[in-house]
């Protein structure tokens, strides 16, 4: 097969970190592929000297969102029926009824869920999504682009956005093989699959088994285990700054050792400001005992809220905020775009801190890649603004069940536990590292630094087989 032109479909900015700012592009070029980014984001890839085709109109059919939401609820219903586990209800978002348009959408969605909660009903919903998208201008423009460019393969960087449905469907209708990458470790149980492709690229065998469980119409040979490029940067020592340079760059005190507090989004951890304050209070107390410690606060990159402002102002003596280098261009989380420099910033933040504290994020894997410990917050805040939220709900999510044992992280069960954990880590306690590495190996194919290479090998296998 002589055609080695690959379309990399970017339906949103989430895929930039993995597939534009990693070694993915260079490795593909070195392997002889011709790469074009099919770009639906506002980000101009020509500035990075990448060949791109801009998608000017990515508007889905008005009914697609309704069918997509119905599909999610039906899949969650099917998971509850199959497993007898009510945890899947926690992945639902409440229906909205404010305004006539939202009320009508919610009413129609609920009708579809009630009337289609069988395997055959789910199939009809999936078919309706395709039928509606084939009616759109977006689909026909995608068809024209593909007929003109004649790529050998279309690779989608994210399985969630509706904006990916029409171009992938157009490719399939033209007989061009397609694949999607599952972009996050918790996505599959949450019923976030919006696109349907010929092949699926996953992080691990664990994720492959999840895919086969939740989507029984898929076959083993459609799934390629590649790992994710998001951890590759941790193994690139050439981007590592000296401690002196990093501290000077971020106005840190060279006499201090720093703990990283890694923030979550407001939905996952609405009480994050209070948790950060509890850590700051603890650091003050430890410093009174003779320690020289500080906190680096790295907020969740998609959280541009002001909810941390008071804590940051009240604890300037111990907290230094290092803001992720991301840009917000819309209201939704998937309209936030990383800068290439943020990859290096995150890696150096990890390299020059002693440990990370957060509430259940995948930063545990980023830190263990540097042989460092993670601590999970595991207590509730009295009189919280959202009384229905709880840490028990968070840690009951399916993806935490992949943890080989509870020693993979340290657990802060109450504010009074923070000091002892920090002291132990500062003194050299690495008792969580072995289990954390085991967890990392379950979640992501090893060696992790070869993910992009495995993706290109998989693409090569597909296009030569086709």
Short mmCIF file of C-alpha atoms in Angstrom, two decimals:
data_model
loop_
_atom_site.label_atom_id
_atom_site.label_comp_id
_atom_site.label_asym_id
_atom_site.label_seq_id
_atom_site.Cartn_x
_atom_site.Cartn_y
_atom_site.Cartn_z
CA UNK A 1 0.00 0.00 0.00
CA UNK A 2 1.54 3.31 -1.10
CA UNK A 3 -0.95 5.77 0.40
CA UNK A 4 0.38 6.78 3.83
CA UNK A 5 -1.61 9.97 4.32
CA UNK A 6 -3.11 10.05 7.81
CA UNK A 7 -5.82 12.45 8.93
CA UNK A 8 -5.61 13.23 12.65
CA UNK A 9 -9.05 14.52 13.59
CA UNK A 10 -9.02 17.12 16.38
CA UNK A 11 -12.68 17.67 17.32
CA UNK A 12 -11.68 19.69 20.39
CA UNK A 13 -8.59 21.00 22.16
CA UNK A 14 -8.19 18.06 24.51
CA UNK A 15 -6.22 16.07 21.95
CA UNK A 16 -3.57 18.74 21.41
CA UNK A 17 -1.47 17.66 24.38
CA UNK A 18 -1.36 14.02 23.31
CA UNK A 19 -1.13 14.33 19.56
CA UNK A 20 0.33 17.73 18.67
CA UNK A 21 2.59 18.59 21.60
CA UNK A 22 4.11 15.13 22.15
CA UNK A 23 6.54 13.15 19.98
CA UNK A 24 3.56 11.68 18.12
CA UNK A 25 3.95 13.91 15.04
CA UNK A 26 7.72 13.48 14.73
CA UNK A 27 7.53 9.71 15.09
CA UNK A 28 4.86 9.53 12.40
CA UNK A 29 6.91 11.60 9.98
CA UNK A 30 10.01 9.53 10.73
CA UNK A 31 8.00 6.39 9.93
CA UNK A 32 7.16 7.78 6.49
CA UNK A 33 3.57 8.87 7.11
CA UNK A 34 2.08 12.05 5.66
CA UNK A 35 0.16 13.67 8.51
CA UNK A 36 -2.62 16.23 8.20
CA UNK A 37 -4.45 17.54 11.22
CA UNK A 38 -8.17 17.81 10.50
CA UNK A 39 -8.69 20.62 12.92
CA UNK A 40 -12.04 21.67 14.37
CA UNK A 41 -10.44 23.77 17.13
CA UNK A 42 -9.70 27.52 17.08
CA UNK A 43 -6.04 26.64 17.65
CA UNK A 44 -3.85 27.43 14.63
CA UNK A 45 -1.53 24.49 14.11
CA UNK A 46 0.26 26.27 11.27
CA UNK A 47 2.01 28.28 13.97
CA UNK A 48 3.66 24.99 14.94
CA UNK A 49 4.46 24.26 11.28
CA UNK A 50 1.98 21.40 11.12
CA UNK A 51 0.00 20.69 7.97
CA UNK A 52 -3.66 21.23 8.79
CA UNK A 53 -7.09 21.45 7.22
CA UNK A 54 -9.40 23.70 9.17
CA UNK A 55 -12.97 22.55 9.76
CA UNK A 56 -15.02 25.70 9.34
CA UNK A 57 -18.47 24.29 10.08
CA UNK A 58 -18.73 21.61 12.74
CA UNK A 59 -22.41 22.00 13.51
CA UNK A 60 -24.20 18.76 14.36
CA UNK A 61 -27.86 18.04 13.66
CA UNK A 62 -30.17 19.59 16.32
CA UNK A 63 -31.51 16.17 17.29
CA UNK A 64 -28.10 14.52 17.65
CA UNK A 65 -27.59 15.90 21.15
CA UNK A 66 -30.92 14.47 22.24
CA UNK A 67 -30.12 11.02 20.83
CA UNK A 68 -26.59 11.18 22.26
CA UNK A 69 -27.90 11.95 25.75
CA UNK A 70 -30.52 9.23 25.45
CA UNK A 71 -27.82 6.78 24.41
CA UNK A 72 -25.79 7.62 27.52
CA UNK A 73 -28.72 7.01 29.87
CA UNK A 74 -29.69 3.79 28.10
CA UNK A 75 -26.12 2.48 28.30
CA UNK A 76 -26.01 3.30 32.00
CA UNK A 77 -29.34 1.51 32.46
CA UNK A 78 -27.94 -1.51 30.63
CA UNK A 79 -24.85 -1.48 32.86
CA UNK A 80 -27.01 -1.48 36.00
CA UNK A 81 -29.04 -4.39 34.64
CA UNK A 82 -25.92 -6.33 33.69
CA UNK A 83 -23.94 -5.77 36.89
CA UNK A 84 -26.64 -5.13 39.52
CA UNK A 85 -24.52 -2.15 40.59
CA UNK A 86 -26.19 1.24 41.15
CA UNK A 87 -22.89 3.15 40.88
CA UNK A 88 -23.72 3.90 37.26
CA UNK A 89 -26.49 6.25 38.39
CA UNK A 90 -23.76 8.54 39.74
CA UNK A 91 -22.54 9.16 36.17
CA UNK A 92 -25.78 10.83 35.15
CA UNK A 93 -26.24 14.56 34.80
CA UNK A 94 -29.63 15.97 35.89
CA UNK A 95 -32.11 16.92 33.21
CA UNK A 96 -32.64 20.64 32.69
CA UNK A 97 -36.07 22.24 32.47
CA UNK A 98 -35.27 25.95 32.66
CA UNK A 99 -36.77 27.39 29.49
CA UNK A 100 -39.06 25.80 26.92
CA UNK A 101 -36.26 24.55 24.65
CA UNK A 102 -34.42 22.75 27.45
CA UNK A 103 -37.65 21.34 28.84
CA UNK A 104 -38.64 19.93 25.44
CA UNK A 105 -35.21 18.40 24.94
CA UNK A 106 -35.27 16.82 28.37
CA UNK A 107 -38.79 15.50 27.89
CA UNK A 108 -37.96 13.93 24.53
CA UNK A 109 -34.75 12.45 25.91
CA UNK A 110 -36.57 10.83 28.82
CA UNK A 111 -39.18 9.42 26.44
CA UNK A 112 -36.43 7.87 24.29
CA UNK A 113 -34.75 6.39 27.36
CA UNK A 114 -37.95 4.77 28.60
CA UNK A 115 -38.95 3.46 25.17
CA UNK A 116 -35.51 2.27 24.01
CA UNK A 117 -33.82 0.69 27.06
CA UNK A 118 -33.22 -2.65 25.36
CA UNK A 119 -30.37 -3.83 23.13
CA UNK A 120 -32.54 -3.42 20.04
CA UNK A 121 -33.72 -0.02 21.27
CA UNK A 122 -30.14 1.08 21.84
CA UNK A 123 -29.28 -0.02 18.32
CA UNK A 124 -32.10 2.15 16.96
CA UNK A 125 -30.77 5.15 18.89
CA UNK A 126 -27.28 4.56 17.51
CA UNK A 127 -28.68 4.36 13.99
CA UNK A 128 -30.67 7.56 14.49
CA UNK A 129 -27.51 9.45 15.44
CA UNK A 130 -25.94 8.38 12.15
CA UNK A 131 -29.09 9.12 10.15
CA UNK A 132 -29.36 12.64 11.56
CA UNK A 133 -25.68 13.44 11.03
CA UNK A 134 -25.83 12.33 7.39
CA UNK A 135 -28.35 15.14 6.79
CA UNK A 136 -25.98 17.90 7.89
CA UNK A 137 -23.90 20.30 5.85
CA UNK A 138 -21.01 19.29 8.09
CA UNK A 139 -21.24 15.68 6.89
CA UNK A 140 -21.32 16.67 3.23
CA UNK A 141 -18.41 19.07 3.60
CA UNK A 142 -16.46 16.34 5.38
CA UNK A 143 -17.25 14.01 2.49
CA UNK A 144 -15.92 16.58 0.00
CA UNK A 145 -12.70 17.04 1.99
CA UNK A 146 -12.09 13.31 2.18
CA UNK A 147 -12.79 12.78 -1.52
CA UNK A 148 -10.33 15.52 -2.38
CA UNK A 149 -7.57 14.50 0.05
CA UNK A 150 -7.95 10.69 -0.14
CA UNK A 151 -6.40 9.81 3.23
CA UNK A 152 -5.60 6.18 4.00
CA UNK A 153 -6.82 6.47 7.57
CA UNK A 154 -8.71 8.86 9.90
CA UNK A 155 -7.62 8.87 13.53
CA UNK A 156 -9.80 10.72 16.06
CA UNK A 157 -8.11 11.97 19.22
CA UNK A 158 -11.14 11.81 21.51
CA UNK A 159 -14.21 9.59 21.58
CA UNK A 160 -16.51 12.10 23.32
CA UNK A 161 -17.28 15.15 21.11
CA UNK A 162 -20.32 15.26 18.85
CA UNK A 163 -18.17 17.24 16.42
CA UNK A 164 -16.33 14.01 15.59
CA UNK A 165 -19.38 12.04 14.45
CA UNK A 166 -19.95 13.54 10.99
CA UNK A 167 -16.36 13.41 9.67
CA UNK A 168 -15.84 9.85 10.94
CA UNK A 169 -19.15 8.77 9.46
CA UNK A 170 -18.23 10.35 6.13
CA UNK A 171 -14.92 8.47 6.14
CA UNK A 172 -16.64 5.16 6.85
CA UNK A 173 -19.18 5.78 4.10
CA UNK A 174 -16.26 6.26 1.70
CA UNK A 175 -14.58 3.06 2.87
CA UNK A 176 -11.75 4.83 4.69
CA UNK A 177 -10.79 3.02 7.92
CA UNK A 178 -11.26 5.00 11.13
CA UNK A 179 -10.13 4.77 14.74
CA UNK A 180 -10.65 6.72 17.93
CA UNK A 181 -8.45 7.11 20.98
CA UNK A 182 -10.06 6.73 24.42
CA UNK A 183 -8.65 9.83 26.02
CA UNK A 184 -9.08 9.31 29.77
CA UNK A 185 -8.76 6.45 32.24
CA UNK A 186 -12.31 6.82 33.60
CA UNK A 187 -14.22 7.31 30.35
CA UNK A 188 -15.54 3.88 29.42
CA UNK A 189 -17.73 3.04 32.45
CA UNK A 190 -19.23 6.54 32.29
CA UNK A 191 -20.84 5.85 28.90
CA UNK A 192 -19.00 8.67 27.16
CA UNK A 193 -18.67 6.91 23.80
CA UNK A 194 -20.18 9.23 21.22
CA UNK A 195 -18.41 8.13 18.05
CA UNK A 196 -18.36 4.70 16.44
CA UNK A 197 -15.21 3.76 14.55
CA UNK A 198 -13.67 0.71 12.92
CA UNK A 199 -10.90 0.50 15.52
CA UNK A 200 -10.29 1.68 19.09
CA UNK A 201 -6.97 2.61 20.70
CA UNK A 202 -6.87 2.10 24.46
CA UNK A 203 -4.43 2.63 27.31
CA UNK A 204 -4.19 -0.94 28.59
CA UNK A 205 -5.55 -4.46 28.59
CA UNK A 206 -7.69 -3.33 31.53
CA UNK A 207 -9.30 -0.69 29.34
CA UNK A 208 -9.69 -3.18 26.49
CA UNK A 209 -11.64 -5.52 28.76
CA UNK A 210 -13.83 -2.61 29.84
CA UNK A 211 -14.54 -1.76 26.22
CA UNK A 212 -15.57 -5.33 25.44
CA UNK A 213 -17.77 -5.45 28.55
CA UNK A 214 -19.65 -2.21 27.96
CA UNK A 215 -19.80 -2.46 24.16
CA UNK A 216 -20.42 -6.16 23.48
CA UNK A 217 -20.88 -5.56 19.75
CA UNK A 218 -17.13 -4.80 19.47
CA UNK A 219 -14.66 -7.54 18.58
CA UNK A 220 -11.22 -8.22 20.03
CA UNK A 221 -9.46 -7.45 16.77
CA UNK A 222 -10.93 -3.94 16.66
CA UNK A 223 -9.05 -2.88 19.81
CA UNK A 224 -5.36 -1.93 19.96
CA UNK A 225 -3.54 -1.53 23.27
CA UNK A 226 -1.15 1.41 22.92
CA UNK A 227 -0.92 3.36 26.16
CA UNK A 228 -1.40 7.12 26.18
CA UNK A 229 1.10 9.81 25.11
CA UNK A 230 0.14 11.99 28.06
CA UNK A 231 2.81 10.44 30.30
CA UNK A 232 5.64 10.41 27.76
CA UNK A 233 7.02 13.81 28.73
CA UNK A 234 8.00 12.54 32.19
CA UNK A 235 10.70 10.43 30.61
CA UNK A 236 12.27 13.22 28.57
CA UNK A 237 15.11 14.41 30.77
CA UNK A 238 16.18 17.05 28.25
CA UNK A 239 13.22 19.24 29.29
CA UNK A 240 14.07 19.07 32.98
CA UNK A 241 15.21 22.36 34.51
CA UNK A 242 17.68 22.55 37.35
CA UNK A 243 16.18 23.18 40.77
CA UNK A 244 17.75 26.64 40.84
CA UNK A 245 16.33 27.56 37.43
CA UNK A 246 12.82 26.29 38.21
CA UNK A 247 12.72 28.02 41.57
CA UNK A 248 13.93 31.31 40.09
CA UNK A 249 11.46 31.07 37.22
CA UNK A 250 8.53 30.63 39.61
CA UNK A 251 9.74 32.83 42.51
CA UNK A 252 10.12 29.93 44.93
CA UNK A 253 12.28 29.85 48.05
CA UNK A 254 15.37 27.69 47.56
CA UNK A 255 15.52 26.99 51.30
CA UNK A 256 12.11 25.33 51.23
CA UNK A 257 10.81 21.94 50.16
CA UNK A 258 7.47 22.10 48.38
CA UNK A 259 4.34 19.96 48.42
CA UNK A 260 2.13 20.13 45.31
CA UNK A 261 -1.59 20.57 45.80
CA UNK A 262 -3.21 19.55 42.52
CA UNK A 263 -6.69 20.95 42.12
CA UNK A 264 -9.75 19.24 40.66
CA UNK A 265 -12.60 20.68 38.65
CA UNK A 266 -15.55 22.09 40.60
CA UNK A 267 -17.80 19.10 39.83
CA UNK A 268 -15.32 16.52 41.09
CA UNK A 269 -14.23 18.47 44.17
CA UNK A 270 -16.48 21.44 45.00
CA UNK A 271 -14.76 21.72 48.41
CA UNK A 272 -11.25 21.99 46.99
CA UNK A 273 -10.59 25.49 48.42
CA UNK A 274 -11.21 24.19 51.95
CA UNK A 275 -8.95 21.18 51.37
CA UNK A 276 -6.22 23.52 50.11
CA UNK A 277 -6.68 25.68 53.21
CA UNK A 278 -6.37 22.63 55.49
CA UNK A 279 -3.06 21.78 53.82
CA UNK A 280 -1.87 25.37 54.16
CA UNK A 281 -2.77 25.44 57.87
CA UNK A 282 -0.83 22.21 58.35
CA UNK A 283 2.24 23.60 56.55
CA UNK A 284 2.20 26.66 58.83
CA UNK A 285 2.14 24.40 61.88
CA UNK A 286 4.95 22.22 60.55
CA UNK A 287 7.05 25.30 59.84
CA UNK A 288 6.60 26.34 63.49
CA UNK A 289 8.19 23.00 64.40
CA UNK A 290 11.29 23.87 62.39
CA UNK A 291 10.44 22.62 58.92
CA UNK A 292 10.91 24.83 55.86
CA UNK A 293 7.98 23.88 53.66
CA UNK A 294 5.71 25.47 51.08
CA UNK A 295 2.79 24.54 48.86
CA UNK A 296 2.72 24.82 45.09
CA UNK A 297 -0.89 25.06 43.97
CA UNK A 298 -1.53 23.82 40.44
CA UNK A 299 -5.20 24.28 39.70
CA UNK A 300 -7.13 22.00 37.34
CA UNK A 301 -6.36 23.39 33.86
CA UNK A 302 -10.06 23.70 32.97
CA UNK A 303 -10.92 25.54 36.21
CA UNK A 304 -10.79 29.29 35.64
CA UNK A 305 -13.02 30.11 38.61
CA UNK A 306 -12.23 32.55 41.41
CA UNK A 307 -13.07 30.04 44.12
CA UNK A 308 -9.47 29.76 45.36
CA UNK A 309 -8.78 33.50 45.51
CA UNK A 310 -9.45 33.99 49.23
CA UNK A 311 -7.32 31.00 50.28
CA UNK A 312 -4.46 32.11 48.05
CA UNK A 313 -4.66 35.60 49.52
CA UNK A 314 -4.90 34.45 53.15
CA UNK A 315 -1.98 32.02 52.89
CA UNK A 316 0.50 33.88 50.72
CA UNK A 317 3.25 32.97 53.17
CA UNK A 318 2.96 29.25 52.35
CA UNK A 319 1.10 28.88 49.01
CA UNK A 320 2.57 29.75 45.62
CA UNK A 321 0.18 29.36 42.68
CA UNK A 322 1.76 28.17 39.44
CA UNK A 323 -0.99 28.62 36.88
CA UNK A 324 -1.31 25.97 34.14
CA UNK A 325 -0.59 27.41 30.69
CA UNK A 326 -4.03 26.81 29.20
CA UNK A 327 -6.30 29.21 27.33
CA UNK A 328 -10.08 29.43 27.61
CA UNK A 329 -11.93 30.23 24.38
CA UNK A 330 -15.46 29.09 25.32
CA UNK A 331 -17.73 28.20 28.22
CA UNK A 332 -17.36 24.41 28.12
CA UNK A 333 -14.45 22.37 29.55
CA UNK A 334 -13.57 21.07 26.07
CA UNK A 335 -13.03 24.60 24.71
CA UNK A 336 -9.93 25.04 26.86
CA UNK A 337 -6.60 24.58 25.10
CA UNK A 338 -3.18 23.71 26.50
CA UNK A 339 -0.05 25.55 25.49
CA UNK A 340 2.86 23.35 24.54
CA UNK A 341 4.91 24.92 27.33
CA UNK A 342 2.51 23.59 29.95
CA UNK A 343 3.77 20.04 29.38
CA UNK A 344 7.23 21.11 30.50
CA UNK A 345 5.77 23.18 33.33
CA UNK A 346 3.83 20.23 34.72
CA UNK A 347 6.81 17.88 34.43
CA UNK A 348 9.13 20.31 36.23
CA UNK A 349 6.54 20.99 38.93
CA UNK A 350 6.46 17.26 39.65
CA UNK A 351 10.24 16.91 39.50
CA UNK A 352 10.80 19.72 42.01
CA UNK A 353 8.11 18.87 44.58
CA UNK A 354 8.23 16.17 47.23
CA UNK A 355 4.75 14.71 46.73
CA UNK A 356 1.25 15.57 45.51
CA UNK A 357 -2.00 15.94 47.43
CA UNK A 358 -5.32 15.82 45.61
CA UNK A 359 -8.74 14.24 45.51
CA UNK A 360 -8.59 11.13 43.37
CA UNK A 361 -6.95 12.43 40.20
CA UNK A 362 -4.71 10.65 37.72
CA UNK A 363 -1.81 12.78 38.99
CA UNK A 364 -0.96 9.69 41.02
CA UNK A 365 0.45 8.24 37.79
CA UNK A 366 2.32 11.41 36.81
CA UNK A 367 4.02 11.43 40.20
CA UNK A 368 4.85 7.74 40.32
CA UNK A 369 6.50 8.17 36.90
CA UNK A 370 8.97 10.32 38.89
CA UNK A 371 9.07 7.75 41.74
CA UNK A 372 7.11 10.08 44.01
CA UNK A 373 4.12 9.59 46.28
CA UNK A 374 0.52 10.71 46.00
CA UNK A 375 -1.91 11.39 48.83
CA UNK A 376 -5.67 11.24 48.30
CA UNK A 377 -7.97 13.44 50.38
CA UNK A 378 -10.62 11.22 51.94
CA UNK A 379 -12.80 13.26 54.26
CA UNK A 380 -15.95 15.33 53.93
CA UNK A 381 -16.40 18.99 54.82
CA UNK A 382 -19.19 19.79 57.33
CA UNK A 383 -21.85 22.22 56.14
CA UNK A 384 -20.59 22.07 52.56
CA UNK A 385 -22.44 23.98 49.88
CA UNK A 386 -23.31 20.72 48.15
CA UNK A 387 -24.54 18.33 50.86
CA UNK A 388 -25.25 15.55 48.33
CA UNK A 389 -21.56 15.45 47.34
CA UNK A 390 -19.24 13.14 49.25
CA UNK A 391 -15.78 11.61 48.93
CA UNK A 392 -17.44 8.21 49.24
CA UNK A 393 -19.26 8.88 45.99
CA UNK A 394 -16.02 9.84 44.24
CA UNK A 395 -13.99 6.84 45.36
CA UNK A 396 -16.84 4.46 44.53
CA UNK A 397 -16.41 5.27 40.83
CA UNK A 398 -15.51 2.25 38.74
CA UNK A 399 -12.02 3.41 37.75
CA UNK A 400 -10.82 3.40 41.37
CA UNK A 401 -11.59 -0.31 41.58
CA UNK A 402 -8.54 -0.91 39.39
CA UNK A 403 -6.29 0.04 42.35
CA UNK A 404 -4.35 -3.13 43.25
CA UNK A 405 -4.54 -2.28 46.96
CA UNK A 406 -5.13 0.75 49.17
CA UNK A 407 -1.41 1.29 49.81
CA UNK A 408 -0.96 2.72 46.29
CA UNK A 409 -1.58 6.16 47.82
CA UNK A 410 -1.55 7.68 51.28
CA UNK A 411 -5.03 8.54 52.59
CA UNK A 412 -5.92 11.73 54.43
CA UNK A 413 -8.98 10.62 56.42
CA UNK A 414 -9.16 13.81 58.49
CA UNK A 415 -7.34 17.16 58.52
CA UNK A 416 -5.33 16.06 61.53
CA UNK A 417 -3.74 13.30 59.41
CA UNK A 418 -2.11 15.70 56.95
CA UNK A 419 0.90 16.60 59.09
CA UNK A 420 1.98 13.03 59.81
CA UNK A 421 1.80 11.99 56.16
CA UNK A 422 3.82 15.00 54.99
CA UNK A 423 6.42 14.47 57.72
CA UNK A 424 6.82 10.81 56.80
CA UNK A 425 7.25 11.55 53.09
CA UNK A 426 9.75 14.34 53.80
CA UNK A 427 11.71 11.84 55.90
CA UNK A 428 11.81 9.34 53.05
CA UNK A 429 8.68 7.16 53.38
CA UNK A 430 8.18 5.56 49.96
CA UNK A 431 5.87 2.76 51.07
CA UNK A 432 3.22 3.68 48.49
CA UNK A 433 5.53 3.65 45.46
CA UNK A 434 5.54 -0.10 44.75
CA UNK A 435 1.73 -0.42 44.68
CA UNK A 436 1.39 2.87 42.78
CA UNK A 437 3.70 1.51 40.08
CA UNK A 438 1.60 -1.67 39.92
CA UNK A 439 -1.50 0.48 39.51
CA UNK A 440 0.19 2.50 36.77
CA UNK A 441 1.02 -0.74 34.94
CA UNK A 442 -2.64 -1.82 35.18
CA UNK A 443 -3.91 1.51 33.86
CA UNK A 444 -1.35 2.23 31.15
CA UNK A 445 0.68 -0.04 28.86
CA UNK A 446 4.37 -0.09 29.75
CA UNK A 447 6.89 1.17 28.97
CA UNK A 448 4.82 4.38 29.07
CA UNK A 449 7.31 6.41 27.04
CA UNK A 450 6.63 4.28 23.95
CA UNK A 451 2.89 5.01 23.59
CA UNK A 452 3.18 7.18 20.46
CA UNK A 453 5.40 4.59 18.83
CA UNK A 454 2.84 1.85 19.56
CA UNK A 455 0.06 4.02 18.11
CA UNK A 456 1.95 4.40 14.83
CA UNK A 457 2.69 0.67 14.70
CA UNK A 458 -1.01 0.00 15.16
CA UNK A 459 -1.95 2.45 12.41
CA UNK A 460 0.56 0.80 10.10
CA UNK A 461 -0.94 -2.62 10.88
CA UNK A 462 -4.43 -1.35 10.07
CA UNK A 463 -3.73 0.44 6.80
CA UNK A 464 -1.63 -2.40 5.41
CA UNK A 465 -4.29 -4.92 6.45
CA UNK A 466 -6.98 -2.83 4.78
#
